[in-house]
Short mmCIF file of C-alpha atoms and ligand atoms in Angstrom, two decimals:
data_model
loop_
_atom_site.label_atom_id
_atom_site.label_comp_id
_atom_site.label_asym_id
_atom_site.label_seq_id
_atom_site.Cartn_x
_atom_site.Cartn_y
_atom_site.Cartn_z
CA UNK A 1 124.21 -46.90 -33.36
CA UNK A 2 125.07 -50.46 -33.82
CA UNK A 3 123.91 -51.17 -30.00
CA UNK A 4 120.80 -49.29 -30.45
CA UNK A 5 119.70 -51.24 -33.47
CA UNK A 6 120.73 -54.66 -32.02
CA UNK A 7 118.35 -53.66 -29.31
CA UNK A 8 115.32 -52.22 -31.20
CA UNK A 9 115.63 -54.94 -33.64
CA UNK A 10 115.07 -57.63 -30.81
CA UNK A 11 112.15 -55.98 -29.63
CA UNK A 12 110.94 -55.88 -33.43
CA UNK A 13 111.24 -59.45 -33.04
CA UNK A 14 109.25 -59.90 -29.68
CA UNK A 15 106.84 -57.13 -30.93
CA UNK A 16 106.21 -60.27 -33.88
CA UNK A 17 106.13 -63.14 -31.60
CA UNK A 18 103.18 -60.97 -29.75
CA UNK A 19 100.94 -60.27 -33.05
CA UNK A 20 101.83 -64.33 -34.41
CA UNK A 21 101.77 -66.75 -31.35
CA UNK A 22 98.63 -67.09 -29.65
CA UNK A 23 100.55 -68.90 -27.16
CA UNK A 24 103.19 -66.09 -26.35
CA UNK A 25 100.65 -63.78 -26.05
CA UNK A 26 98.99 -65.53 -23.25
CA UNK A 27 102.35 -66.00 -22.04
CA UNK A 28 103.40 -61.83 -21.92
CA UNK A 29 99.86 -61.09 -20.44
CA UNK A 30 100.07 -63.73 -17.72
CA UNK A 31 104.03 -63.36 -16.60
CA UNK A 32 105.58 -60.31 -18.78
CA UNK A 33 108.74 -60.90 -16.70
CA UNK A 34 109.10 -64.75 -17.53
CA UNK A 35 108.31 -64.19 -21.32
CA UNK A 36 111.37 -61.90 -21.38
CA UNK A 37 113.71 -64.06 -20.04
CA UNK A 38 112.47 -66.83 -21.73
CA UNK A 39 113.68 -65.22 -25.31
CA UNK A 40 116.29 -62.93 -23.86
CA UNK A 41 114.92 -59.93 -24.46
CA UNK A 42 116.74 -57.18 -22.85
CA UNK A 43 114.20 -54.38 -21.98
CA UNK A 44 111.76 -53.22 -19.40
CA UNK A 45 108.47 -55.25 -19.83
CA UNK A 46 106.14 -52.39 -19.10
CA UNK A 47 107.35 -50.65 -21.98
CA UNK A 48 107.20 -53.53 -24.10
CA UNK A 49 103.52 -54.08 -23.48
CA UNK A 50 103.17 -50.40 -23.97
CA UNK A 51 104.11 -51.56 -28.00
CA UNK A 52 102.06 -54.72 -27.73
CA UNK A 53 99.10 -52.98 -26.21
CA UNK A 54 97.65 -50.13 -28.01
CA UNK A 55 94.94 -49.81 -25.34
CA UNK A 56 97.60 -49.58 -22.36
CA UNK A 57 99.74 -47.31 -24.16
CA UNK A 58 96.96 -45.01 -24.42
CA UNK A 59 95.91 -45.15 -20.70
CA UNK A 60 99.70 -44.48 -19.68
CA UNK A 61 100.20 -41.64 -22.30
CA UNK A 62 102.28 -39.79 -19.79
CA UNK A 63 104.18 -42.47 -18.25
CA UNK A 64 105.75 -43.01 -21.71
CA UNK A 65 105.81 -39.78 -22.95
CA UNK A 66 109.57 -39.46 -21.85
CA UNK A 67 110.89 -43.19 -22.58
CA UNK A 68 113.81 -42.95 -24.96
CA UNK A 69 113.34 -46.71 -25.95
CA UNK A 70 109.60 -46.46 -27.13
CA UNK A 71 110.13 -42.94 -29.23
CA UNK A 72 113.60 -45.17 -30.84
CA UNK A 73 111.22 -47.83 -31.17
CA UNK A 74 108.83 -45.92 -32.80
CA UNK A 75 111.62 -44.19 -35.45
CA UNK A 76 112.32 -47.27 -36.63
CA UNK A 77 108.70 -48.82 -36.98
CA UNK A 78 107.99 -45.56 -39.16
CA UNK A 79 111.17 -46.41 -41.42
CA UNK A 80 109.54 -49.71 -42.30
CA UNK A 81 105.93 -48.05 -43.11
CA UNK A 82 105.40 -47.68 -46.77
CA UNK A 83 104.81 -43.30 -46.19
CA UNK A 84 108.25 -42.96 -48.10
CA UNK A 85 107.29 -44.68 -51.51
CA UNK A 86 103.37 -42.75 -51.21
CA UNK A 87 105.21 -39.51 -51.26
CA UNK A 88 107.09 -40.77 -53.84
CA UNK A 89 103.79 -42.38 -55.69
CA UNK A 90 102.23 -39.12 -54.92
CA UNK A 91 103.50 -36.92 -58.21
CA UNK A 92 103.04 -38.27 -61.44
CA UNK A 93 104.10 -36.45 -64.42
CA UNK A 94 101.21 -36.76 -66.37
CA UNK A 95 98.56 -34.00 -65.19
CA UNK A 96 95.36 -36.25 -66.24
CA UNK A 97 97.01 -39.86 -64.82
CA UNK A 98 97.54 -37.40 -61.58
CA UNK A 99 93.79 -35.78 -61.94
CA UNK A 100 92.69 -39.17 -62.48
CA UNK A 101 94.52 -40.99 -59.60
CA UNK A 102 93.38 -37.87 -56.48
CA UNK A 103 89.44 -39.16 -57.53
CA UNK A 104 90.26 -42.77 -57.08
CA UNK A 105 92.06 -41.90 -53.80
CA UNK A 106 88.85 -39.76 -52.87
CA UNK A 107 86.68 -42.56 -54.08
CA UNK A 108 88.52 -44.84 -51.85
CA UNK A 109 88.98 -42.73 -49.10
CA UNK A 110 85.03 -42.80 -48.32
CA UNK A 111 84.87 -47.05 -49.24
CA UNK A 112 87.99 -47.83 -46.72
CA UNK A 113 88.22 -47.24 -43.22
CA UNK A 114 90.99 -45.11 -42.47
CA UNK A 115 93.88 -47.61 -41.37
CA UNK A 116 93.16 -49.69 -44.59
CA UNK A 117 93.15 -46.37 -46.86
CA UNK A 118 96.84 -45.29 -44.71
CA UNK A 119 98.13 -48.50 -46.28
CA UNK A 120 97.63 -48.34 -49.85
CA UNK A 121 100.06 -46.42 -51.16
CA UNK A 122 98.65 -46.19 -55.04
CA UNK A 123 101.33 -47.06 -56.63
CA UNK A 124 101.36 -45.57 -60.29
CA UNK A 125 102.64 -49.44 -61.61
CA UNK A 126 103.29 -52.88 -61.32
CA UNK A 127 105.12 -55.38 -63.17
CA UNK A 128 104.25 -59.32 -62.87
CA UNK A 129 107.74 -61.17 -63.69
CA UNK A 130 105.70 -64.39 -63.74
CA UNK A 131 102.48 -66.04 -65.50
CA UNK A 132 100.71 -67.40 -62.00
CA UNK A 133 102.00 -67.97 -58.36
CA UNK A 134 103.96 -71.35 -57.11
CA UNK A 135 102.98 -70.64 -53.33
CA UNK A 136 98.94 -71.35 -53.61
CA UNK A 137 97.72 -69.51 -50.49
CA UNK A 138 94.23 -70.64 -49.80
CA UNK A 139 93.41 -66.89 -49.04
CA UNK A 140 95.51 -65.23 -51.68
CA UNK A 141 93.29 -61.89 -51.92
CA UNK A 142 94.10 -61.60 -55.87
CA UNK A 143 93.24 -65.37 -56.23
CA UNK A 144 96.43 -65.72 -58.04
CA UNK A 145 96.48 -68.59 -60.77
CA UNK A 146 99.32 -71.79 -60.29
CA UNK A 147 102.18 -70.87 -62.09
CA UNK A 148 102.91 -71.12 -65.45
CA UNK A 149 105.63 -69.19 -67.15
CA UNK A 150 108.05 -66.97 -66.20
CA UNK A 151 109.83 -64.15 -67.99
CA UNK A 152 113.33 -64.88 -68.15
CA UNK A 153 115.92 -62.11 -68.39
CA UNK A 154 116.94 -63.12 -72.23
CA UNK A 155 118.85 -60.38 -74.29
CA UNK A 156 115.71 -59.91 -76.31
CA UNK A 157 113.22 -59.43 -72.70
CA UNK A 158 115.83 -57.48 -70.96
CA UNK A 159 115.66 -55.13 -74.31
CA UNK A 160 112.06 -54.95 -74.05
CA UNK A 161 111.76 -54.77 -70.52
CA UNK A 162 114.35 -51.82 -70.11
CA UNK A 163 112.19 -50.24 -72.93
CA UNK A 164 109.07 -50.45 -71.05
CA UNK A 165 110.53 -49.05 -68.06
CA UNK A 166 111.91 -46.15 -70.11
CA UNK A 167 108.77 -45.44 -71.50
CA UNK A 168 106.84 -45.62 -67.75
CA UNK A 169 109.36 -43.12 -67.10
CA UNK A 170 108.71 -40.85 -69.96
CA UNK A 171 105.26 -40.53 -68.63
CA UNK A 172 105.06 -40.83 -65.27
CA UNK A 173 108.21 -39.39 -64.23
CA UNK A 174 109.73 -39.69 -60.80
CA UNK A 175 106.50 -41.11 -59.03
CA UNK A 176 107.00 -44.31 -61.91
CA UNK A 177 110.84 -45.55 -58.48
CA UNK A 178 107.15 -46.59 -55.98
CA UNK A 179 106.26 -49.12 -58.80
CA UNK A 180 107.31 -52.95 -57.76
CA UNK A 181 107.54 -56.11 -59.75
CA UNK A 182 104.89 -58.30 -58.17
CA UNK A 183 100.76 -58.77 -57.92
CA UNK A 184 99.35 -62.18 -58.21
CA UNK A 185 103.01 -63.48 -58.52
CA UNK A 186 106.02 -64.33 -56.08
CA UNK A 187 109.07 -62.53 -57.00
CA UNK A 188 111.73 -65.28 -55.71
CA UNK A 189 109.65 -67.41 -58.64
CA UNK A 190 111.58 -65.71 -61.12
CA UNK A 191 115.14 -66.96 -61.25
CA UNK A 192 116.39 -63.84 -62.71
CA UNK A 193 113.99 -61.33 -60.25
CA UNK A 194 116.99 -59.39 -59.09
CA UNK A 195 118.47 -58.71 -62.63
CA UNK A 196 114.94 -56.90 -63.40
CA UNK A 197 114.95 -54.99 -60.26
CA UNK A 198 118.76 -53.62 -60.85
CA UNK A 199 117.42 -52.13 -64.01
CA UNK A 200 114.64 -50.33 -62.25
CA UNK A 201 116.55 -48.79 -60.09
CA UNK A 202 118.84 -47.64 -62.63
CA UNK A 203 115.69 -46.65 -65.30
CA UNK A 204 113.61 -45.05 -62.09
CA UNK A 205 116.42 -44.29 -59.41
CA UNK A 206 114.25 -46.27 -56.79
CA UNK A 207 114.85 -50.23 -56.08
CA UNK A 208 111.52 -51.68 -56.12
CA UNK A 209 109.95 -53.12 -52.87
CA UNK A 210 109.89 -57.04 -52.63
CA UNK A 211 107.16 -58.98 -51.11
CA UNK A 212 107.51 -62.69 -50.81
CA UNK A 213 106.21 -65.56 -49.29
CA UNK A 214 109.60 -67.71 -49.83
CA UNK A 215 111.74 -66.57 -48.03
CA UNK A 216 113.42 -69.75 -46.88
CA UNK A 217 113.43 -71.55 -50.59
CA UNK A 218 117.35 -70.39 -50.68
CA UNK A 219 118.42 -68.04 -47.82
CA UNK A 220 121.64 -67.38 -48.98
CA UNK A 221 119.59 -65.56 -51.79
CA UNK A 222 116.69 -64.13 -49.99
CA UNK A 223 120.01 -62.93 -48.24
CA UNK A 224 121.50 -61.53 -50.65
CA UNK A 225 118.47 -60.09 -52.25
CA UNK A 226 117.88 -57.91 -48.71
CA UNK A 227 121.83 -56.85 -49.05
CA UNK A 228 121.11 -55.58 -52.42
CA UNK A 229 118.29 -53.47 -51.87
CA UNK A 230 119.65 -52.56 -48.32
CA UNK A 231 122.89 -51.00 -50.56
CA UNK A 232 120.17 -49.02 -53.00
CA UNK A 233 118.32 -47.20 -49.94
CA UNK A 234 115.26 -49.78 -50.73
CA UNK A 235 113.24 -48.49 -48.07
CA UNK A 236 111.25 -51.84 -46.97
CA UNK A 237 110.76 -55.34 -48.04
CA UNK A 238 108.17 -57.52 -46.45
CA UNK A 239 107.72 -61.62 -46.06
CA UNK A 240 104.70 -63.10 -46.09
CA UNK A 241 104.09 -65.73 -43.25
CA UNK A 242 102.21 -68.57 -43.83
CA UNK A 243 102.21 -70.71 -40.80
CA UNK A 244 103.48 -70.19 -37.04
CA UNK A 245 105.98 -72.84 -38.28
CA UNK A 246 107.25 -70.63 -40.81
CA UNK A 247 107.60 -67.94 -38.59
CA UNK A 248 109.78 -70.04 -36.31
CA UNK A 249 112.22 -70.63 -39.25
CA UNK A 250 111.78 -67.48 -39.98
CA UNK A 251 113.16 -66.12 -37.13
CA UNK A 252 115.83 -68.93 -36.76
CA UNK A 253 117.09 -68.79 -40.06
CA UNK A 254 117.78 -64.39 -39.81
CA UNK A 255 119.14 -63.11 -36.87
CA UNK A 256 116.85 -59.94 -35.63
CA UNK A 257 119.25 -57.24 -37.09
CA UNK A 258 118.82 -58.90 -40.80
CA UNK A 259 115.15 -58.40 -40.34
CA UNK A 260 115.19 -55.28 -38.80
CA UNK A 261 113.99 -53.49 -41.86
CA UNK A 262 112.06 -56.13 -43.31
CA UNK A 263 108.18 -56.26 -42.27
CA UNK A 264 106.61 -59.58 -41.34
CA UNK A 265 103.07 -59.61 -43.21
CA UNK A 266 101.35 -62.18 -40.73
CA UNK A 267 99.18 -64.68 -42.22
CA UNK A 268 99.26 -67.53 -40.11
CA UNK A 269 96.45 -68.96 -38.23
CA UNK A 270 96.38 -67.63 -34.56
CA UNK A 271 97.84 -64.73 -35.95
CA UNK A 272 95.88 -60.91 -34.55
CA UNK A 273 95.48 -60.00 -37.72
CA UNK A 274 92.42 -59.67 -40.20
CA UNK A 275 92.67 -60.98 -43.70
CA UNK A 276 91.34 -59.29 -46.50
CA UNK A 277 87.38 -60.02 -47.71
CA UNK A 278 89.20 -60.18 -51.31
CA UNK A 279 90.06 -63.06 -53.56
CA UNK A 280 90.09 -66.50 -52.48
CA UNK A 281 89.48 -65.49 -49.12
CA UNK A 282 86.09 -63.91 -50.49
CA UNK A 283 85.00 -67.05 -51.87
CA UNK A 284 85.77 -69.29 -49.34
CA UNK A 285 83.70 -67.03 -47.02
CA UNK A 286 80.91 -67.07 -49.84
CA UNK A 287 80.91 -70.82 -49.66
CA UNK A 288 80.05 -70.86 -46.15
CA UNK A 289 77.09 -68.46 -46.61
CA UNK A 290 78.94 -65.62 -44.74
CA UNK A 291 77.97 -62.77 -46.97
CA UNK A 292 79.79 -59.39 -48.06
CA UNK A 293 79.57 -57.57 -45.42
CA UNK A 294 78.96 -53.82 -46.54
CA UNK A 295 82.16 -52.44 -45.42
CA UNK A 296 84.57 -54.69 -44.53
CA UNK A 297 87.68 -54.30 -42.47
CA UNK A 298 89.40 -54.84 -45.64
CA UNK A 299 87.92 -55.59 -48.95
CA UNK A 300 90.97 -55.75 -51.01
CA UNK A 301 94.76 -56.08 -51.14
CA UNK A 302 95.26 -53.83 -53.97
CA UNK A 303 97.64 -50.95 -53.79
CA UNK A 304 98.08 -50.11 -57.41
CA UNK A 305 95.90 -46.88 -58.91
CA UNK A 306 97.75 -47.20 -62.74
CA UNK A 307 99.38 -49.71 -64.79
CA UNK A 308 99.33 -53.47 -63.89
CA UNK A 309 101.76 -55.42 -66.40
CA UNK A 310 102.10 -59.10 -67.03
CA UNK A 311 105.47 -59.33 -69.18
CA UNK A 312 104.96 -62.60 -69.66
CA UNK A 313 101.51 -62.10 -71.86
CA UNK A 314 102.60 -58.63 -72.51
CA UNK A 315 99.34 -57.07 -71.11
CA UNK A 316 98.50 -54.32 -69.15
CA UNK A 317 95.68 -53.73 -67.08
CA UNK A 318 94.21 -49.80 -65.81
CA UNK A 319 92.90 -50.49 -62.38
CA UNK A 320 92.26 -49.17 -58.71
CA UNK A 321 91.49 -50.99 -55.62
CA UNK A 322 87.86 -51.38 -54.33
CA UNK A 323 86.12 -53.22 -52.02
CA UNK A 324 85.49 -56.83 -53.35
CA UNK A 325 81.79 -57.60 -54.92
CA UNK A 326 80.71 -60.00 -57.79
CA UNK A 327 81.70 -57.82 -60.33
CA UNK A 328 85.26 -56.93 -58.65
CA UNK A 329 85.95 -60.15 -56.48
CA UNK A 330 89.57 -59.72 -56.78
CA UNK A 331 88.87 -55.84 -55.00
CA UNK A 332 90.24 -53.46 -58.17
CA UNK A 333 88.38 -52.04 -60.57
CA UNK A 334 89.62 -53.18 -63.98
CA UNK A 335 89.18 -49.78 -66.53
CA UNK A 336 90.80 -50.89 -69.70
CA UNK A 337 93.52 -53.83 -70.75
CA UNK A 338 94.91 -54.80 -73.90
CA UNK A 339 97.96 -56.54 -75.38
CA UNK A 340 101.30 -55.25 -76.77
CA UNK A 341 103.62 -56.51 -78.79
CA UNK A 342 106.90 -53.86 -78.32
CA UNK A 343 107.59 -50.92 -76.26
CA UNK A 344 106.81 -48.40 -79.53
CA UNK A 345 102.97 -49.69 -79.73
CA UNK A 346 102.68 -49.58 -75.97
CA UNK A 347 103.68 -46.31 -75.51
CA UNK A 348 100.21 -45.42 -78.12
CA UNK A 349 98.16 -47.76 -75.82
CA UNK A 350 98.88 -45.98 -72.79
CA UNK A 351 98.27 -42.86 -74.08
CA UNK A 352 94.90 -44.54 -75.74
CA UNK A 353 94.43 -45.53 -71.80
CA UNK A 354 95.20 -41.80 -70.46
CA UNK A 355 92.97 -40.25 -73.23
CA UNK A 356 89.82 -42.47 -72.57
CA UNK A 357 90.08 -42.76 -69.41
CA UNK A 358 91.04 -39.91 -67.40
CA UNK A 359 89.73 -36.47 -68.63
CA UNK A 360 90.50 -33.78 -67.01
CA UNK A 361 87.07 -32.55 -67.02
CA UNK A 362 83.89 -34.06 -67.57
CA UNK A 363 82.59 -34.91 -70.88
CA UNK A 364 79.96 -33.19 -72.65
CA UNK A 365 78.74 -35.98 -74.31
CA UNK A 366 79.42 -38.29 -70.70
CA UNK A 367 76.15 -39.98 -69.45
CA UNK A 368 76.47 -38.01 -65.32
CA UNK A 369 75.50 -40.42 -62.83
CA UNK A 370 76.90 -41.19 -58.90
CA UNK A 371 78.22 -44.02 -57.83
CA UNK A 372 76.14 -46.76 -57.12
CA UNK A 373 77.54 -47.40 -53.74
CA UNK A 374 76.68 -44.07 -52.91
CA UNK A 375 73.28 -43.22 -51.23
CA UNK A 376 71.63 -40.08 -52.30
CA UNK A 377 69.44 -37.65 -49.92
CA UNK A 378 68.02 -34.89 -51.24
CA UNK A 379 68.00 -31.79 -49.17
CA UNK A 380 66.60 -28.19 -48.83
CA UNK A 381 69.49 -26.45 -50.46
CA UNK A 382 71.13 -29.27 -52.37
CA UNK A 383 71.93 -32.67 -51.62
CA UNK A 384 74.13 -35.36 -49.87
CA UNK A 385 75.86 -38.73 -50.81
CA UNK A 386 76.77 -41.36 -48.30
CA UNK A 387 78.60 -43.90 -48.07
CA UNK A 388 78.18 -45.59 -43.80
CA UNK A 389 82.16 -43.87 -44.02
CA UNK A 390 81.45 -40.68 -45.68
CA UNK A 391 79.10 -38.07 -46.55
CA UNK A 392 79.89 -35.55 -49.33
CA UNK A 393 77.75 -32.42 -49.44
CA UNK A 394 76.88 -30.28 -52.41
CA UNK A 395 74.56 -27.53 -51.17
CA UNK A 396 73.97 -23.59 -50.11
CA UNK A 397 72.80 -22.94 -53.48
CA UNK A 398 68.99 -23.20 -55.09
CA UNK A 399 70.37 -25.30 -58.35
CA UNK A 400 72.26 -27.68 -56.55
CA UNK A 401 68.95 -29.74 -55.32
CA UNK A 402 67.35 -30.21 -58.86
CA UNK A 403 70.88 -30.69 -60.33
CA UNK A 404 71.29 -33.43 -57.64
CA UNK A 405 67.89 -34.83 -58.72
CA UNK A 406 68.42 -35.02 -62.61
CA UNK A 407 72.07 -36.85 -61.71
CA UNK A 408 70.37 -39.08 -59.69
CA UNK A 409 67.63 -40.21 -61.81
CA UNK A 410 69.99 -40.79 -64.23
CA UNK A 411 69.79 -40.85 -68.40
CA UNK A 412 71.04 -37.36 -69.17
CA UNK A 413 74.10 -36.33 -70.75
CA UNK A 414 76.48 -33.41 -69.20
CA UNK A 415 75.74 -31.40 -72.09
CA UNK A 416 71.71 -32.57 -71.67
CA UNK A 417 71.75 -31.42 -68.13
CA UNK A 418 73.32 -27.83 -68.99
CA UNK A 419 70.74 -27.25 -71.41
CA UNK A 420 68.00 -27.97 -69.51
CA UNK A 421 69.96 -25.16 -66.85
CA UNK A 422 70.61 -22.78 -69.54
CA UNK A 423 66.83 -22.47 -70.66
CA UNK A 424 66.24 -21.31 -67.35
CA UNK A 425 69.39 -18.43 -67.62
CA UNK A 426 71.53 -20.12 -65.30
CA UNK A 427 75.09 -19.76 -67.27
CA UNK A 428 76.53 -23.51 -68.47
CA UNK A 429 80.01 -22.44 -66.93
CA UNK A 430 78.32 -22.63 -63.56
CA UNK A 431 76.64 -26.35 -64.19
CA UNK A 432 80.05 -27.26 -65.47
CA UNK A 433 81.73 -26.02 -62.31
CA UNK A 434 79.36 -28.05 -60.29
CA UNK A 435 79.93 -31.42 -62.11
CA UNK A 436 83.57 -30.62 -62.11
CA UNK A 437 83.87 -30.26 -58.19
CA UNK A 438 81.72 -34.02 -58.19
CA UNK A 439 84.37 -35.75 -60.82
CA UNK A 440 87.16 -34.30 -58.66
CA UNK A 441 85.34 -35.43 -55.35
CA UNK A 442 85.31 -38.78 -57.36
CA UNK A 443 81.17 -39.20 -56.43
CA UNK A 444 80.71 -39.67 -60.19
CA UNK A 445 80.62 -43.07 -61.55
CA UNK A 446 83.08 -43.70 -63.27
CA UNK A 447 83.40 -47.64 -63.55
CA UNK A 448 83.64 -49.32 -67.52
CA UNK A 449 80.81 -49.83 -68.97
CA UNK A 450 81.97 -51.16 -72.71
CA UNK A 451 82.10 -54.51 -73.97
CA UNK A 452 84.81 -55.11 -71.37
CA UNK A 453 82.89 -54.47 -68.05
CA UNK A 454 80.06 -57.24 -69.62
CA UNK A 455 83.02 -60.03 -69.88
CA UNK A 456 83.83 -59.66 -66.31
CA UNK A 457 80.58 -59.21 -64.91
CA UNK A 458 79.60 -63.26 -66.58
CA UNK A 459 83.04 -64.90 -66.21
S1 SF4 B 1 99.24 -64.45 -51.54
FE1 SF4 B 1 101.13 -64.05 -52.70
S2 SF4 B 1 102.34 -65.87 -52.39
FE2 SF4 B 1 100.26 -66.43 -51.82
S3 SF4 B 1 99.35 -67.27 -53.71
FE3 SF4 B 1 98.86 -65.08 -53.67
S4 SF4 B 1 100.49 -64.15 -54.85
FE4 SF4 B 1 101.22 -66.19 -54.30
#
């Protein structure tokens, strides 16, 4: 077992050198042979460009079919995917957070292409440890602020922190262990970042997920931090690289078995990889004129559908991931936030946030209108909304076109609309159904439209 891992983590780490060196890349697709020797990687080449080469791997489907190294390979690549702490995301307690959070998955699932919507895992919560970020990325894709304050683990934060958890617990239940303790922060800011994380794994059962982009600031504890969640079945933790340079360290400073379950986000230049149209990286592509382009590979970085704490400010934010525009440049839609002050009024906020926010149904008194990323065609028996990912179709019946029409022109209450039905004997149980099955399909809008949405939209 020991062998086999020593062996598929070294290929982890050539499988990183491929996707972060321009250089090395050049180097496997000119003399496969020679790059292998050169960093002593023990392994046949073809199947190593079968990893490298999506394209190859495809045309040679049979070839590999058999090859006990790439299906190994393979097991361990999907033990470092994030599928474990989805499933885990995937059950709320609450039946209206859980309502709520299937339409923002359907919602996204027709504004994401499909690789982008396989990696967000819609994580019920997050907790920022700090105020701001130390790191600065120029293309930080949730424009994090410089950092400010941190919340230390003092007997009166711990309190309140192990309260809040509680309370996340009370009403999310199980799905509350995929939360994680980071957003527009770096974990290793916080001094006392592992103290918080023992106590969610003993409040939630799960240790959270780390992210960060310092890994070398002290090794010994980015070290020790890997040991710790290693010992409490974390399934993944990820670094952020910054710079090929980095990634050289990187890979000096752990051995490939210490990294074997520990991603590599690449984000250096010459890296293969795309970075998301979100954040600073939005804005700096703004500056030079290059505008949103309608669906981008990636608008956003988000993975959170649910709760986004600061501790340090005591806020918390209700939000889902979109793709970045003016109004969202930061690529989540923001649906309430407010301030606490202890666990006891936070728990009645969060119910306040469940109760406005998330009905189960749609409300009578609820202005009905789609999306307005949506495009609407009317048709024959019904109608159709687009996005250039996905079409949804409401149709086969003779109501469903006019019903399509008054949503579409907009101004008329749920309630409004059944009237206007039930004058003509068609029963208000059957309009209801109707704008039930769009809420659920997540076609209506839903996006704030209080006091709230106006602040964002000018600042
Ligand atoms: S990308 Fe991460 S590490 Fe970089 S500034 Fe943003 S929050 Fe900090």
């Amino acid at each position: 077992m020991k062998t086999k891992l020593l062996s598929l983590s070294h290929t982890k780490r050539f499988i990183e050198r491929y996707h972060a060196d321009p250089n090395f890349r050049e180097q496997v697709s000119r003399d496969p042979y020679r790059a292998i020797i050169d960093y002593n990687i023990k392994a046949d080449p073809e199947e190593i460009k079968a990893l490298c080469d999506t394209e190859f791997t495809k045309e040679n489907e049979n070839k590999f079919s058999d090859s006990t190294f790439l299906r190994n390979y393979w097991e361990l690549a999907e033990q470092i995917r994030p599928q474990k702490i989805r499933s885990i995301a995937n059950s709320p307690a609450n039946s209206q957070f859980k309502a709520w959070r299937s339409r923002q998955i359907a919602r996204t699932e027709s504004q994401f292409l499909k690789p982008v919507c396989d990696s967000i895992i819609h994580a019920p919560v997050c907790f920022e440890l700090n105020k701001g970020c130390s790191v600065g990325c120029w293309f930080c894709g949730v424009a994090a602020p410089r950092l400010s304050d941190i919340f230390f683990y003092t007997p009166e934060n711990a309190q309140l922190w192990r309260e809040v958890l509680e309370l996340i617990k009370e009403l999310l239940g199980e799905a509350a262990g995929a939360g994680f303790c980071y957003w527009a922060t770096d974990p290793l800011d916080n001094p006392d970042y592992e103290k918080f994380c023992s106590d969610f794994y003993e409040v939630l059962g799960m240790f959270p997920q780390t992210t960060t982009a310092q890994p070398l600031k002290d090794p010994s504890r980015t070290r020790s931090l890997l040991k710790l969640a290693g010992e409490k079945g974390c399934p993944l933790d990820r670094f952020s690289i910054l710079s090929l340079k980095m990634f050289n360290q990187v890979h000096e400073e752990f051995s490939a078995e210490e990294l074997a379950f520990v991603k590599l986000a690449l984000q250096n230049e010459g890296s293969n990889t795309t970075k998301a149209e979100a954040g600073r990286t939005r804005k700096r592509n703004l500056k030079k004129a290059e505008k949103d382009s309608k669906t981008p590979y990636q608008g956003t970085i988000a993975c959170v559908t649910g709760f986004l704490f600061n501790m340090v400010d005591r806020s918390v934010k209700l939000i889902s991931p979109c793709n970045a525009s003016d109004r969202w440049p930061l690529g989540y839609i923001v649906y309430d936030e407010a301030t606490f002050s202890d666990a006891k009024q936070l728990k009645i906020l969060l119910e306040r946030m469940i109760g406005d926010n998330m009905p189960l149904t749609v409300r009578q008194s609820e202005l009905m209108s789609f999306r307005s990323d949506l495009e609407y065609e009317s048709l024959a028996d019904g109608f159709q909304l687009s996005t250039n990912l996905k079409t949804f179709r409401f149709r086969y019946d003779s109501y469903l076109n006019e019903l399509g029409e008054i949503i579409h022109n907009g101004g008329k209450t749920a309630q409004e609309i059944v009237s206007i039905f039930d004058s003509r004997n068609v029963l208000p149980a059957y309009i209801f159904h109707n704008l039930n099955l769009m809420l659920e399909k997540g076609v209506l809008d839903d996006e704030p439209k209080s006091k709230l949405s106006q602040i964002l939209v000018t600042s």
